[in-house]
Tab-separated table of C-alpha atoms in Angstrom:
chain	number	residue	atom	x	y	z
A	781	MET	CA	16.127	-17.922	18.502
A	782	GLY	CA	13.514	-15.524	19.789
A	783	ARG	CA	13.849	-13.338	22.762
A	784	SER	CA	13.499	-15.318	25.998
A	785	PRO	CA	10.614	-14.377	28.334
A	786	CYS	CA	11.435	-12.075	31.170
A	787	CYS	CA	10.502	-14.725	33.756
A	788	GLU	CA	9.432	-18.338	34.031
A	789	LYS	CA	5.731	-18.417	33.780
A	790	SER	CA	5.411	-21.436	36.001
A	791	HIS	CA	6.931	-19.482	38.899
A	792	THR	CA	4.893	-16.298	38.643
A	793	ASN	CA	1.590	-15.156	40.061
A	794	LYS	CA	-1.065	-14.348	37.528
A	795	GLY	CA	-3.944	-13.296	39.803
A	796	ALA	CA	-4.897	-9.935	41.270
A	797	TRP	CA	-2.202	-7.874	42.867
A	798	THR	CA	-2.230	-7.770	46.668
A	799	LYS	CA	-1.496	-4.730	48.788
A	800	GLU	CA	1.726	-6.293	49.932
A	801	GLU	CA	2.922	-6.748	46.331
A	802	ASP	CA	1.934	-3.137	45.550
A	803	ASP	CA	3.914	-1.839	48.538
A	804	ARG	CA	6.950	-3.898	47.511
A	805	LEU	CA	6.856	-2.555	43.959
A	806	ILE	CA	6.320	1.045	45.079
A	807	ALA	CA	9.184	0.821	47.592
A	808	HIS	CA	11.579	-0.651	45.024
A	809	ILE	CA	10.812	1.997	42.346
A	810	ARG	CA	11.157	4.795	44.917
A	811	ALA	CA	14.549	3.454	45.867
A	812	HIS	CA	15.930	2.531	42.441
A	813	GLY	CA	13.717	4.408	39.928
A	814	GLU	CA	11.774	3.081	36.993
A	815	GLY	CA	13.226	0.675	34.422
A	816	GLY	CA	15.015	-2.632	34.447
A	817	TRP	CA	11.681	-4.434	34.453
A	818	ARG	CA	13.125	-7.765	33.496
A	819	SER	CA	15.271	-7.901	36.675
A	820	LEU	CA	12.921	-5.877	38.933
A	821	PRO	CA	10.727	-8.770	40.174
A	822	LYS	CA	13.646	-10.715	41.623
A	823	ALA	CA	15.253	-7.588	43.087
A	824	ALA	CA	11.926	-6.523	44.661
A	825	GLY	CA	11.099	-9.990	45.980
A	826	LEU	CA	8.028	-10.293	43.716
A	827	LEU	CA	6.802	-13.471	42.060
A	828	ARG	CA	5.546	-11.537	39.041
A	829	CYS	CA	6.592	-11.154	35.445
A	830	GLY	CA	8.521	-7.925	34.635
A	831	LYS	CA	5.762	-6.933	32.175
A	832	SER	CA	3.161	-7.313	34.854
A	833	CYS	CA	5.183	-5.106	37.228
A	834	ARG	CA	5.581	-2.436	34.513
A	835	LEU	CA	1.849	-2.354	33.681
A	836	ARG	CA	0.878	-2.372	37.347
A	837	TRP	CA	3.103	0.659	37.987
A	838	ILE	CA	2.134	2.620	34.873
A	839	ASN	CA	-1.633	1.969	35.010
A	840	TYR	CA	-2.315	1.968	38.744
A	841	LEU	CA	0.565	2.878	41.134
A	842	ARG	CA	2.565	5.817	39.719
A	843	PRO	CA	1.885	8.951	41.700
A	844	ASP	CA	1.192	11.285	38.723
A	845	LEU	CA	-1.823	9.301	37.562
A	846	LYS	CA	-5.005	11.317	37.102
A	847	ARG	CA	-8.103	9.945	38.824
A	848	GLY	CA	-11.671	10.636	37.832
A	849	ASN	CA	-13.461	11.613	34.660
A	850	PHE	CA	-11.868	13.176	31.604
A	851	SER	CA	-12.392	16.921	31.200
A	852	GLU	CA	-13.811	18.546	28.132
A	853	GLU	CA	-10.380	19.898	27.258
A	854	GLU	CA	-8.962	16.366	27.422
A	855	ASP	CA	-11.758	15.147	25.144
A	856	GLU	CA	-10.959	17.702	22.457
A	857	LEU	CA	-7.310	17.111	22.778
A	858	ILE	CA	-7.740	13.353	22.273
A	859	ILE	CA	-10.024	13.960	19.267
A	860	LYS	CA	-7.401	16.262	17.699
A	861	LEU	CA	-4.466	13.905	18.395
A	862	HIS	CA	-6.393	10.922	17.068
A	863	SER	CA	-7.115	12.755	13.810
A	864	ILE	CA	-3.316	13.130	13.420
A	865	LEU	CA	-1.934	9.974	15.020
A	866	GLY	CA	-4.791	7.440	14.561
A	867	ASN	CA	-4.922	4.573	17.098
A	868	LYS	CA	-1.367	5.139	18.420
A	869	TRP	CA	-2.592	5.312	22.008
A	870	SER	CA	0.929	5.494	23.581
A	871	LEU	CA	1.791	8.563	21.524
A	872	ILE	CA	-1.502	10.149	22.484
A	873	ALA	CA	-1.006	9.246	26.135
A	874	ALA	CA	2.456	10.892	26.087
A	875	ARG	CA	0.652	14.229	25.429
A	876	LEU	CA	-1.915	13.821	28.176
A	877	PRO	CA	-0.072	13.919	31.460
A	878	GLY	CA	-1.457	11.508	34.046
A	879	ARG	CA	-3.407	9.364	31.502
A	880	THR	CA	-2.422	5.891	30.287
A	881	ASP	CA	-2.624	4.544	26.822
A	882	ASN	CA	-5.035	1.780	27.900
A	883	GLU	CA	-7.203	4.237	29.732
A	884	ILE	CA	-7.424	6.548	26.715
A	885	LYS	CA	-8.187	3.627	24.381
A	886	ASN	CA	-10.991	2.416	26.580
A	887	TYR	CA	-12.395	5.992	26.912
A	888	TRP	CA	-12.223	6.418	23.171
A	889	ASN	CA	-14.263	3.273	22.542
A	890	SER	CA	-16.729	3.876	25.285
A	891	HIS	CA	-17.320	7.629	24.988
A	892	ILE	CA	-15.596	9.687	22.343
A	893	LYS	CA	-16.791	7.516	19.422
A	894	ARG	CA	-20.382	8.332	20.363
A	895	LYS	CA	-19.562	11.987	20.704
A	896	LEU	CA	-18.131	12.137	17.168
A	897	LEU	CA	-21.129	10.149	15.747
A	898	SER	CA	-23.522	12.677	17.401
A	899	ARG	CA	-21.598	15.392	15.556
A	900	GLY	CA	-22.049	13.609	12.280
A	901	LEU	CA	-18.402	12.630	12.015
A	902	ASP	CA	-16.857	9.290	11.192
A	903	PRO	CA	-14.716	8.303	14.243
A	904	GLY	CA	-12.136	6.718	11.971
A	905	SER	CA	-11.592	9.375	9.400
A	906	HIS	CA	-12.961	12.415	11.258
A	907	ARG	CA	-14.855	13.351	8.106
A	908	PRO	CA	-18.616	13.990	7.723
A	909	LEU	CA	-20.688	10.845	7.471
A	910	CYS	CA	-22.612	12.159	4.403
A	911	PHE	CA	-21.395	14.182	1.394
A	912	PRO	CA	-22.505	17.813	1.608
A	913	HIS	CA	-24.326	17.669	-1.717
A	914	HIS	CA	-26.753	15.117	-0.311
A	915	ASN	CA	-28.044	17.811	2.023
A	916	ASN	CA	-31.383	19.225	0.990
A	917	THR	CA	-30.325	22.689	1.808
A	918	THR	CA	-27.540	22.565	-0.755
A	919	SER	CA	-28.392	23.772	-4.250
A	920	PRO	CA	-28.503	20.722	-6.546
A	921	SER	CA	-27.062	22.803	-9.391
A	922	ARG	CA	-23.871	23.518	-7.532
A	923	PRO	CA	-21.012	21.113	-8.530
A	924	ALA	CA	-19.302	19.318	-5.757
A	925	PRO	CA	-15.771	20.526	-4.819
A	926	ASP	CA	-12.876	18.119	-5.095
A	927	HIS	CA	-12.582	17.661	-1.356
A	928	GLU	CA	-15.837	15.756	-1.365
A	929	PHE	CA	-13.931	12.883	-3.015
A	930	PRO	CA	-10.893	12.571	-0.795
A	931	ALA	CA	-10.017	9.112	-2.271
A	932	PHE	CA	-9.371	10.732	-5.717
A	933	GLN	CA	-7.427	13.772	-4.607
A	934	ASN	CA	-3.978	12.375	-5.351
A	935	LEU	CA	-4.932	10.598	-8.515
A	936	LYS	CA	-4.227	12.260	-11.855
A	937	THR	CA	-5.314	9.511	-14.287
A	938	PRO	CA	-7.401	10.391	-17.304
A	939	GLU	CA	-10.262	8.306	-15.962
A	940	ILE	CA	-10.444	10.392	-12.770
A	941	THR	CA	-10.246	13.646	-14.774
A	942	ASP	CA	-13.077	12.502	-17.004
A	943	PHE	CA	-15.112	11.566	-13.926
A	944	PHE	CA	-14.822	15.072	-12.429
A	945	GLN	CA	-15.561	16.718	-15.776
A	946	GLN	CA	-18.689	14.622	-16.235
A	947	TYR	CA	-19.808	15.148	-12.685
A	948	ARG	CA	-19.555	18.927	-12.967
A	949	SER	CA	-21.276	19.017	-16.315
A	950	GLU	CA	-24.161	16.956	-14.995
A	951	SER	CA	-24.359	19.062	-11.815
A	952	SER	CA	-24.275	22.442	-13.607
A	953	PRO	CA	-27.423	23.980	-15.052
A	954	ILE	CA	-27.595	24.036	-18.867
A	955	VAL	CA	-28.081	27.493	-20.150
A	956	PRO	CA	-28.966	27.711	-23.843
A	957	GLU	CA	-27.036	30.071	-26.044
A	958	ALA	CA	-28.575	33.125	-27.395
A	959	SER	CA	-28.885	31.821	-30.945
A	960	ASP	CA	-30.565	28.571	-29.741
A	961	ALA	CA	-32.926	30.606	-27.599
A	962	GLU	CA	-33.986	32.729	-30.564
A	963	GLU	CA	-34.447	29.749	-32.904
A	964	HIS	CA	-36.320	27.649	-30.327
A	965	PRO	CA	-38.473	29.881	-28.091
A	966	ASP	CA	-40.098	28.461	-24.959
A	967	LEU	CA	-43.456	26.932	-25.616
A	968	ASN	CA	-46.388	27.005	-23.266
A	969	LEU	CA	-47.299	23.336	-23.129
A	970	ASN	CA	-50.637	24.129	-21.427
A	971	LEU	CA	-51.900	25.842	-24.517
A	972	CYS	CA	-54.192	24.044	-26.905
A	973	ILE	CA	-53.273	23.927	-30.546
A	974	SER	CA	-56.282	24.214	-32.842
A	975	LEU	CA	-56.755	21.823	-35.710
A	976	PRO	CA	-56.218	23.132	-39.201
A	977	SER	CA	-59.403	23.900	-41.061
A	978	ASN	CA	-60.577	25.275	-44.418
A	979	SER	CA	-63.020	27.675	-42.780
A	980	PRO	CA	-62.835	31.244	-44.050
A	981	PRO	CA	-60.897	33.683	-42.037
A	982	ARG	CA	-62.575	35.592	-39.303
A	983	ARG	CA	-64.418	38.591	-40.465
A	984	GLU	CA	-63.096	41.526	-38.583
A	985	GLN	CA	-65.831	43.813	-39.764
A	986	SER	CA	-68.338	41.765	-37.678
A	987	PHE	CA	-66.800	43.246	-34.575
A	988	GLN	CA	-66.860	46.710	-35.804
A	989	ARG	CA	-69.446	49.151	-34.468
A	990	PRO	CA	-72.206	49.987	-36.903
């Protein structure tokens, strides 16, 4: 058997809260404190579900709620906490006094996601959207560091090792050894190679002064 609902749905209001209901809920919590949400509606004389009372209090009526826009400090704190906790909005809200988990989640989806994208960061992973070696300002001969492939960091299989070795060898400039350079000097491909002929060698004396 599953857990029984906190109240009979057929006997509860589901519409918008009235001022009278808000006043009843506030008065009851001031007198008895928070908690006991399953029994609170009957004790407070409310035809509401306990969950509805809890959400109404947390999201709208509690006195320590912050009103108005988020500050820049709150934005940066949310970004930092999200990079650590992910989409655990209740844990994030616990570190932002006066803000609710639902409020932070909505603000994340409507505002902070766009802020991270404008910085070139993935809102989910908080990593750059493009690998650094795709940047034109980066030298193409410089091998990519291991952190550019986060999915492979914890893998130690021979296939992954071969992948990094091949990537670095392809990315690094090939410098010929000294012996190879001596045996195969650079050729100027713009020079013309004359055809072999049986003509007599050039007479050097023709260029001598009489």
